[in-house]
Coordinates of C-alpha atoms in Angstrom, one line a residue:
M15 CA 108.6 151.9 88.6
E16 CA 106.1 150.4 86.5
W17 CA 106.9 146.5 88.2
L18 CA 107.2 148.0 91.5
N19 CA 103.1 148.7 91.1
A20 CA 102.4 145.7 90.4
V21 CA 104.1 144.6 93.5
L22 CA 102.5 147.4 95.7
Q23 CA 99.3 146.3 93.6
G24 CA 99.7 142.5 94.2
I25 CA 100.9 143.2 97.5
L26 CA 97.3 145.1 98.4
L27 CA 95.3 141.9 96.5
G28 CA 96.8 139.8 98.9
G29 CA 95.4 141.4 101.9
L30 CA 92.6 140.3 100.5
Y31 CA 93.1 137.1 99.8
A32 CA 94.8 136.6 103.2
L33 CA 91.6 138.1 105.3
L34 CA 88.8 135.2 102.9
A35 CA 91.8 132.4 103.8
A36 CA 92.2 133.2 107.8
G37 CA 88.2 131.8 108.5
L38 CA 89.9 128.3 105.8
S39 CA 92.9 129.0 108.4
L40 CA 90.7 129.0 111.5
M41 CA 88.7 125.3 109.6
F42 CA 91.4 123.5 108.6
G43 CA 94.8 124.2 110.4
V44 CA 93.4 124.3 113.6
M45 CA 90.2 122.4 113.8
R46 CA 91.2 120.1 111.3
I47 CA 87.8 120.7 109.0
V48 CA 87.3 120.5 106.0
N49 CA 85.4 123.5 104.7
L50 CA 84.4 123.2 101.4
A51 CA 81.7 125.7 101.6
H52 CA 84.0 128.3 103.0
G53 CA 84.2 130.8 99.9
V54 CA 80.1 130.7 99.4
L55 CA 79.5 132.3 102.8
A56 CA 82.1 134.5 101.6
V57 CA 79.5 135.1 98.8
V58 CA 76.5 135.5 100.9
A59 CA 78.4 137.6 103.3
A60 CA 78.6 140.1 100.6
Y61 CA 75.5 139.6 98.9
L62 CA 73.5 140.4 102.0
G63 CA 75.7 144.1 102.4
Y64 CA 74.4 144.4 99.0
F65 CA 70.5 143.9 99.6
L66 CA 71.3 146.2 102.9
V67 CA 72.8 148.5 100.7
D68 CA 71.0 148.6 97.5
K69 CA 67.1 147.8 98.6
L70 CA 67.4 149.0 102.1
S71 CA 70.0 152.2 101.4
V72 CA 72.2 151.1 104.2
P73 CA 74.7 153.2 104.6
A74 CA 78.1 150.6 103.4
F75 CA 80.2 150.8 106.1
L76 CA 77.3 150.7 108.5
C77 CA 76.2 147.2 107.2
I78 CA 79.8 145.8 108.1
L79 CA 77.8 146.2 111.8
I80 CA 75.0 144.2 110.7
V81 CA 76.4 141.6 108.1
I82 CA 79.4 140.2 110.9
P83 CA 76.4 139.3 113.7
V84 CA 73.9 137.6 111.2
M85 CA 76.9 135.6 109.6
A86 CA 78.0 134.6 113.0
G87 CA 74.9 133.4 114.4
I88 CA 74.4 132.0 110.7
G89 CA 77.6 129.7 110.9
Y90 CA 76.8 128.9 114.8
V91 CA 73.3 127.8 113.5
L92 CA 74.8 125.4 110.6
Q93 CA 77.9 124.5 113.4
L94 CA 75.7 123.3 115.3
G95 CA 73.3 121.5 112.8
L96 CA 75.5 120.1 110.0
L97 CA 78.8 120.1 110.9
N98 CA 79.1 118.7 114.6
P99 CA 76.4 115.6 113.1
A100 CA 79.2 115.4 110.2
I101 CA 82.4 115.5 112.4
A102 CA 81.0 112.7 114.2
R103 CA 80.7 110.4 111.5
G104 CA 84.6 110.6 110.5
G105 CA 87.2 113.1 108.4
L106 CA 85.7 112.9 104.9
A107 CA 81.6 113.2 106.2
P108 CA 82.5 117.5 106.9
I109 CA 84.1 117.3 103.2
L110 CA 81.3 115.9 101.9
V111 CA 78.0 118.1 103.8
T112 CA 80.0 120.8 102.8
F113 CA 80.0 120.7 98.8
G114 CA 76.6 119.9 98.7
L115 CA 76.4 123.2 101.1
A116 CA 78.0 124.9 99.0
V117 CA 76.2 123.0 96.1
V118 CA 73.1 124.2 97.0
V119 CA 73.9 127.7 98.4
T120 CA 75.4 128.7 95.4
N121 CA 72.4 127.2 92.9
L122 CA 70.4 129.5 95.8
L123 CA 72.0 133.0 95.1
Q124 CA 71.4 132.4 91.1
Q125 CA 67.9 132.1 91.9
F126 CA 67.1 135.1 93.8
F127 CA 70.0 137.1 91.9
S128 CA 70.9 135.5 88.8
A129 CA 74.5 135.2 88.0
D130 CA 75.2 138.8 86.9
T131 CA 77.9 141.0 88.8
R132 CA 76.5 143.3 91.7
S133 CA 78.8 145.3 93.0
I134 CA 78.0 148.3 96.3
Q135 CA 77.8 151.8 96.4
T136 CA 80.5 152.7 98.6
G137 CA 80.9 156.2 97.3
T138 CA 84.4 158.0 96.7
I139 CA 86.1 155.3 98.6
A140 CA 86.2 153.2 96.0
T141 CA 88.9 155.5 93.7
D142 CA 90.3 157.6 96.2
S143 CA 94.1 157.3 96.0
I144 CA 97.5 158.6 97.8
Q145 CA 99.3 159.0 94.9
I146 CA 103.1 158.8 96.0
N147 CA 104.7 160.1 92.8
D148 CA 103.3 160.7 88.6
E149 CA 103.9 156.7 88.4
I150 CA 102.8 155.0 91.6
A151 CA 99.7 156.0 93.5
I152 CA 97.5 153.8 96.4
G153 CA 94.0 152.8 96.2
V154 CA 92.7 153.4 99.3
F155 CA 90.0 151.3 99.6
P156 CA 92.3 148.4 98.6
L157 CA 94.5 150.2 101.8
L158 CA 91.7 149.5 104.2
T159 CA 91.0 146.0 103.5
F160 CA 95.1 145.5 103.9
I161 CA 95.0 146.5 107.1
V162 CA 92.1 144.9 108.2
G163 CA 93.6 141.8 107.1
V164 CA 96.6 142.4 109.1
V165 CA 94.7 142.8 112.2
V166 CA 92.6 140.0 111.7
I167 CA 95.3 137.7 111.4
A168 CA 97.5 139.1 113.6
G169 CA 93.7 139.3 116.7
L170 CA 93.9 135.1 115.4
Q171 CA 96.6 134.5 116.3
T172 CA 96.9 136.2 119.7
Y173 CA 93.8 134.9 119.9
L174 CA 94.9 131.1 119.7
S175 CA 98.0 131.3 121.7
R176 CA 97.2 134.0 124.6
S177 CA 94.2 132.7 125.0
R178 CA 93.1 129.9 127.3
T179 CA 89.8 128.7 124.9
G180 CA 92.3 129.6 121.6
R181 CA 95.2 126.9 123.8
A182 CA 92.2 124.7 124.2
M183 CA 90.6 125.1 120.5
R184 CA 94.3 124.6 119.7
A185 CA 94.3 121.2 121.9
A186 CA 90.9 120.2 120.9
S187 CA 92.9 119.7 117.4
D188 CA 96.4 117.7 118.2
D189 CA 94.1 115.1 120.0
I190 CA 94.1 112.8 117.8
R191 CA 92.4 110.4 120.3
G192 CA 88.9 112.8 120.4
G193 CA 87.1 114.0 124.4
H194 CA 85.3 110.0 124.2
H195 CA 88.5 108.2 125.7
R196 CA 87.7 110.1 129.3
R197 CA 85.9 111.5 131.1
P198 CA 84.7 115.2 130.7
R199 CA 86.1 117.7 132.4
L200 CA 89.2 114.9 133.3
P201 CA 92.5 116.8 132.5
L202 CA 95.4 114.6 131.8
G203 CA 98.2 114.8 133.9
H204 CA 96.9 116.4 136.9
A205 CA 99.4 116.2 140.0
H206 CA 96.0 115.5 142.6
R207 CA 94.0 113.5 140.5
R208 CA 97.1 111.5 139.1
G209 CA 97.8 110.3 143.0
G210 CA 95.2 109.5 143.7
A211 CA 93.7 106.5 145.4
R212 CA 93.5 104.6 142.4
C213 CA 96.5 105.2 140.9
R214 CA 99.1 103.9 144.9
A215 CA 101.0 101.4 145.4
G216 CA 104.0 102.2 143.7
G217 CA 102.1 104.3 141.2
R218 CA 99.5 101.6 139.0
R219 CA 96.6 99.4 140.2
S220 CA 96.8 96.7 142.2
D221 CA 94.8 94.8 139.6
Q222 CA 97.8 95.6 137.0
P223 CA 101.4 93.5 136.9
G224 CA 103.7 94.9 136.7
V225 CA 106.5 96.3 133.7
R226 CA 108.8 93.7 132.4
H227 CA 112.0 94.9 131.6
P228 CA 113.0 95.5 128.1
R229 CA 115.6 93.1 128.1
G230 CA 113.5 90.2 129.7
Q231 CA 111.7 87.4 127.4
S232 CA 108.5 87.9 126.1
R233 CA 105.4 85.9 127.7
L234 CA 102.4 85.1 125.7
P235 CA 98.6 85.0 127.4
G236 CA 98.0 82.9 129.8
D237 CA 95.0 81.4 127.1
S238 CA 97.1 81.5 124.1
C239 CA 98.6 78.0 124.3
L240 CA 96.1 76.8 121.5
P241 CA 96.0 73.2 120.1
T242 CA 98.1 72.9 116.6
Y243 CA 95.4 71.5 115.4
R244 CA 91.2 72.2 114.8
P245 CA 89.0 70.2 113.5
A246 CA 87.8 71.5 109.4
A247 CA 84.4 71.4 110.0
E248 CA 81.6 71.1 112.9
G249 CA 81.6 66.7 113.2
G250 CA 84.7 66.8 110.7
E251 CA 88.9 65.5 111.4
L252 CA 90.8 67.2 112.9
M253 CA 94.3 69.6 110.7
T254 CA 96.8 70.9 111.6
I255 CA 96.5 75.1 111.1
Q256 CA 99.8 74.4 108.3
E257 CA 97.0 71.5 106.9
S258 CA 94.2 74.9 107.0
A259 CA 96.4 77.1 105.6
T260 CA 96.1 75.3 102.4
M261 CA 93.5 74.0 101.3
P262 CA 91.9 75.0 98.5
V263 CA 89.7 78.3 98.9
K264 CA 86.4 79.0 96.4
V265 CA 85.8 82.3 95.8
R266 CA 82.5 83.1 94.2
R267 CA 81.9 86.2 92.6
A268 CA 78.6 86.1 92.0
T269 CA 75.4 85.8 94.4
K270 CA 71.9 84.4 92.8
S271 CA 70.9 88.0 93.6
S272 CA 73.5 89.7 91.1
W273 CA 72.2 87.1 88.6
T274 CA 68.6 87.9 89.6
G275 CA 69.3 91.5 88.7
L276 CA 71.6 90.6 85.8
A277 CA 68.1 88.3 84.1
V278 CA 65.6 92.0 85.0
M279 CA 68.0 94.5 83.8
T280 CA 68.8 93.2 80.3
P281 CA 65.5 93.2 78.8
I282 CA 65.3 96.3 80.3
L283 CA 68.8 97.1 78.3
I284 CA 67.3 95.8 75.4
L285 CA 64.3 98.4 75.5
L286 CA 65.9 101.2 75.9
A287 CA 68.4 100.5 73.2
L288 CA 66.0 100.9 70.9
G289 CA 65.1 104.2 72.8
P290 CA 65.8 106.3 69.2
Y291 CA 62.6 104.5 67.2
I292 CA 59.3 104.6 70.3
L293 CA 61.2 108.0 71.9
G294 CA 60.4 111.2 71.4
R295 CA 63.5 113.6 71.1
G296 CA 62.7 115.8 74.2
M297 CA 62.2 112.4 76.6
Q298 CA 65.8 110.8 73.9
Q299 CA 66.9 114.0 75.4
N300 CA 66.6 113.4 79.8
L301 CA 67.6 110.1 79.4
V302 CA 71.7 111.4 77.8
I303 CA 71.3 113.7 81.2
L304 CA 70.4 110.9 83.5
F305 CA 72.8 108.8 81.2
S306 CA 75.6 111.3 81.9
L307 CA 74.7 111.6 85.9
I308 CA 74.3 107.2 86.7
V309 CA 78.3 107.0 84.5
L310 CA 79.7 109.9 86.2
G311 CA 77.7 109.1 90.1
T312 CA 79.5 105.7 89.0
M313 CA 82.9 106.9 89.0
W314 CA 82.9 108.7 91.4
N315 CA 81.3 106.1 93.5
L316 CA 84.6 103.7 93.0
L317 CA 86.8 106.5 93.4
A318 CA 85.3 108.4 96.8
G319 CA 83.3 105.0 98.3
Y320 CA 85.0 102.0 97.6
G321 CA 89.0 104.1 97.4
G322 CA 88.2 106.0 100.1
M323 CA 89.4 109.6 97.9
V324 CA 87.2 112.1 98.2
S325 CA 87.4 114.2 94.6
I326 CA 85.7 117.7 94.2
G327 CA 87.9 118.4 91.0
Q328 CA 86.7 115.8 88.5
Q329 CA 85.1 118.8 86.8
A330 CA 88.5 119.7 85.5
Y331 CA 88.7 116.0 82.9
I332 CA 85.3 116.5 82.1
G333 CA 86.0 120.1 80.7
I334 CA 89.2 118.7 79.0
G335 CA 87.5 115.6 77.5
A336 CA 84.6 117.9 76.4
Y337 CA 87.6 120.8 74.6
G338 CA 89.7 117.9 73.9
L339 CA 86.4 116.5 71.8
V340 CA 85.3 120.1 70.6
Y341 CA 89.5 120.3 69.1
I342 CA 89.8 117.0 67.5
A343 CA 86.9 117.5 65.5
D344 CA 86.1 121.0 65.1
T345 CA 89.8 122.2 64.1
L346 CA 91.8 119.2 63.0
G347 CA 88.4 117.6 61.3
I348 CA 88.5 114.4 62.2
D349 CA 85.3 112.4 62.6
P350 CA 83.5 113.4 65.3
F351 CA 82.6 110.5 66.8
L352 CA 86.1 108.7 66.0
A353 CA 87.2 111.8 68.2
V354 CA 85.1 110.5 71.3
P355 CA 87.7 107.8 72.2
L356 CA 91.1 110.0 71.1
A357 CA 89.4 112.3 73.8
V358 CA 88.8 109.6 76.2
I359 CA 92.7 108.9 75.8
I360 CA 93.9 112.3 76.0
A361 CA 91.9 113.3 79.3
G362 CA 94.1 109.7 80.5
V363 CA 97.3 110.6 79.9
L364 CA 96.9 114.5 81.1
S365 CA 95.2 112.6 84.5
L366 CA 98.9 110.5 84.9
P367 CA 100.9 113.4 85.2
I368 CA 98.9 115.1 87.9
S369 CA 98.1 111.8 90.2
F370 CA 101.8 111.8 90.6
L371 CA 101.5 115.3 92.1
A372 CA 97.6 114.4 93.7
F373 CA 98.4 110.4 95.0
R374 CA 100.7 112.4 97.7
L375 CA 97.7 114.0 99.4
S376 CA 95.2 111.6 101.4
G377 CA 91.8 112.8 103.4
G378 CA 90.6 116.0 103.5
Y379 CA 94.4 117.3 102.0
F380 CA 93.1 115.0 99.1
A381 CA 90.0 116.9 98.4
I382 CA 91.4 120.5 98.8
G383 CA 94.0 119.4 96.2
T384 CA 92.1 117.9 93.1
W385 CA 90.1 121.4 93.9
V386 CA 93.3 123.5 93.4
I387 CA 93.8 121.2 90.8
A388 CA 90.3 121.8 88.4
E389 CA 90.4 125.8 89.2
V390 CA 93.9 125.1 87.6
V391 CA 93.0 123.7 85.1
K392 CA 89.7 126.2 84.4
L393 CA 92.8 129.6 84.3
I394 CA 94.7 127.9 82.5
V395 CA 91.7 127.1 79.5
E396 CA 90.8 130.3 80.1
Q397 CA 93.6 131.8 78.5
M398 CA 93.4 129.4 75.5
D399 CA 92.0 131.9 72.8
V400 CA 91.3 128.1 70.6
L401 CA 89.0 126.8 73.2
G402 CA 86.4 130.0 73.7
A403 CA 89.2 132.0 76.2
G404 CA 86.3 131.4 79.1
S405 CA 83.3 132.7 77.2
G406 CA 82.9 128.3 75.7
V407 CA 82.4 127.1 71.9
S408 CA 80.1 125.7 70.0
F409 CA 80.3 122.5 68.6
M410 CA 80.0 122.7 64.9
A411 CA 80.9 118.8 64.0
V412 CA 78.0 117.7 64.4
T413 CA 75.7 120.3 62.8
E414 CA 76.1 118.3 59.4
L415 CA 74.0 115.6 61.1
S416 CA 70.1 116.0 61.5
P417 CA 69.5 116.5 64.8
G418 CA 67.6 113.6 65.2
R419 CA 70.2 111.1 63.6
R420 CA 72.3 113.4 66.3
I421 CA 70.2 112.8 69.2
A422 CA 69.6 109.0 68.3
Y423 CA 73.6 109.0 67.6
V424 CA 74.2 110.5 71.1
Y425 CA 71.9 108.7 72.8
W426 CA 73.5 105.0 72.1
L427 CA 76.2 106.7 72.8
S428 CA 75.5 107.4 76.5
L429 CA 73.5 103.9 76.9
I430 CA 76.9 101.4 76.2
A431 CA 78.5 104.7 78.8
V432 CA 76.7 103.9 81.6
V433 CA 77.2 99.7 80.6
I434 CA 80.7 100.5 80.1
A435 CA 80.7 102.1 83.6
I436 CA 78.7 99.5 85.5
A437 CA 80.6 96.6 83.7
V438 CA 84.1 98.1 84.7
T439 CA 82.7 99.1 88.7
Y440 CA 81.4 95.3 89.0
L441 CA 84.5 93.5 87.5
L442 CA 86.8 95.2 89.2
M443 CA 85.4 95.2 92.4
R444 CA 85.8 92.0 92.1
S445 CA 88.7 90.8 91.1
R446 CA 92.9 90.7 92.9
L447 CA 92.9 94.6 92.2
G448 CA 89.2 95.8 93.5
L449 CA 90.2 93.9 96.7
G450 CA 93.0 96.3 97.2
F451 CA 91.4 99.0 96.5
T452 CA 89.3 98.8 99.1
A453 CA 91.9 97.6 101.5
I454 CA 93.2 101.0 100.9
R455 CA 90.0 102.3 101.4
D456 CA 89.8 101.0 104.8
D457 CA 93.9 101.5 106.2
S458 CA 96.5 102.2 103.4
V459 CA 98.8 101.7 105.6
A460 CA 97.9 98.4 106.5
A461 CA 97.7 97.3 103.0
G462 CA 100.4 98.4 102.0
S463 CA 102.7 96.3 104.4
L464 CA 100.6 92.8 103.4
G465 CA 102.2 93.7 99.8
V466 CA 99.6 95.8 97.9
R467 CA 100.7 98.5 95.6
V468 CA 99.0 101.4 96.8
T469 CA 99.8 104.0 94.8
R470 CA 100.1 102.3 91.4
S471 CA 96.3 100.3 93.0
K472 CA 95.3 104.6 93.7
R473 CA 96.1 104.8 89.9
T474 CA 94.2 102.1 88.1
P475 CA 90.6 103.3 89.1
A476 CA 91.0 107.3 88.9
W477 CA 92.3 107.0 85.0
A478 CA 88.9 104.8 85.0
V479 CA 87.4 108.1 86.3
R480 CA 88.4 110.6 84.1
W481 CA 87.2 108.2 80.4
P482 CA 83.9 109.2 81.0
G483 CA 85.6 113.4 81.1
R484 CA 84.2 112.9 76.9

């Protein structure tokens, strides 16, 4: 009977997950808005309830009547102030806005409530249960949560399918052209308006020609008879279109501004290389953090800015590289500085099979998919005792070095990583592969029709993003 009890508890817990997923399904599944701050806002509601119960002594179930309208007001303000402007800017803007909102809110919660877990005192209902037999018992609170989840989902489905507002929401999400292609409040297909004055004369305007027979010969526009020659330049000799197509094209991979930037950065780079000799240990540590952020930002910009693939799961590969470095150096006994490139290779090799799954997605689905992949990697690491089982591990292989030498070596490695990251990005975006990568960002279907290998082009810079995971 233990398996039956486990199944029942799983079903009740699924009711809680379904309740949390109902809002996300409404935003993403119906309105096509990717809200990555959904879970964080649920935690805000929980902390608000905790504050009312613990600080103001409001009864636990009475605070629900307070939390729901307060969170509804917060959601309304966020919709008007953040989501609507982000939606107007494109499909990826809501992902970035809600991701940034989640990060900000998470840090604010840690500042006000710390990272310790809290619980709301709900009385005996949290421990009461309904005894089915000697081995099976159903908790009252999980049962109530399951019932509320079922009622919310059923009510949401009824609202979306039966009410006028719900049908309008679904229609707005299905209309991929948006609301700017027609006048407001003008229904498409309205019998009276479609039969108005502008659609007389056989159902079309007088200035529109009739539709030709589908098997008739096609005709070019009247002004399409262009000459087969054109001047090579203003005042130059005439040449045919075929001749102009075969002319060699000069490709410039650098400009005066790029050479000027290189000339300015070279002495700065030399000065930074002397950092361990002229800077204190604290300043070196701050620069190491800055170098790491530059590398991560550059690689993420390569994937999202140039490639149009917004990934919010790159922390998985950072963790793989870090844990791989600790395992190789501490457990296998390999030199820690030799373990760094090995950890890079491990992160890159593991990213290859994951890419076959992730690159089947695009847009918001790709962002959510990378998020899920990162969570799966986290759960796997938490089950491995050799990696600390989620509690973290210390890098003991470098303790043999003196603190001064250790921070100096890490400083130089971080500086080298910055130089490599910027150089790789610069050279990649000025290569044929980089050109195809930007074409995929603009339109992957059009890029594929022009001969760009879409999946292969995506996988190359995506693998480059993994190497800072060390």
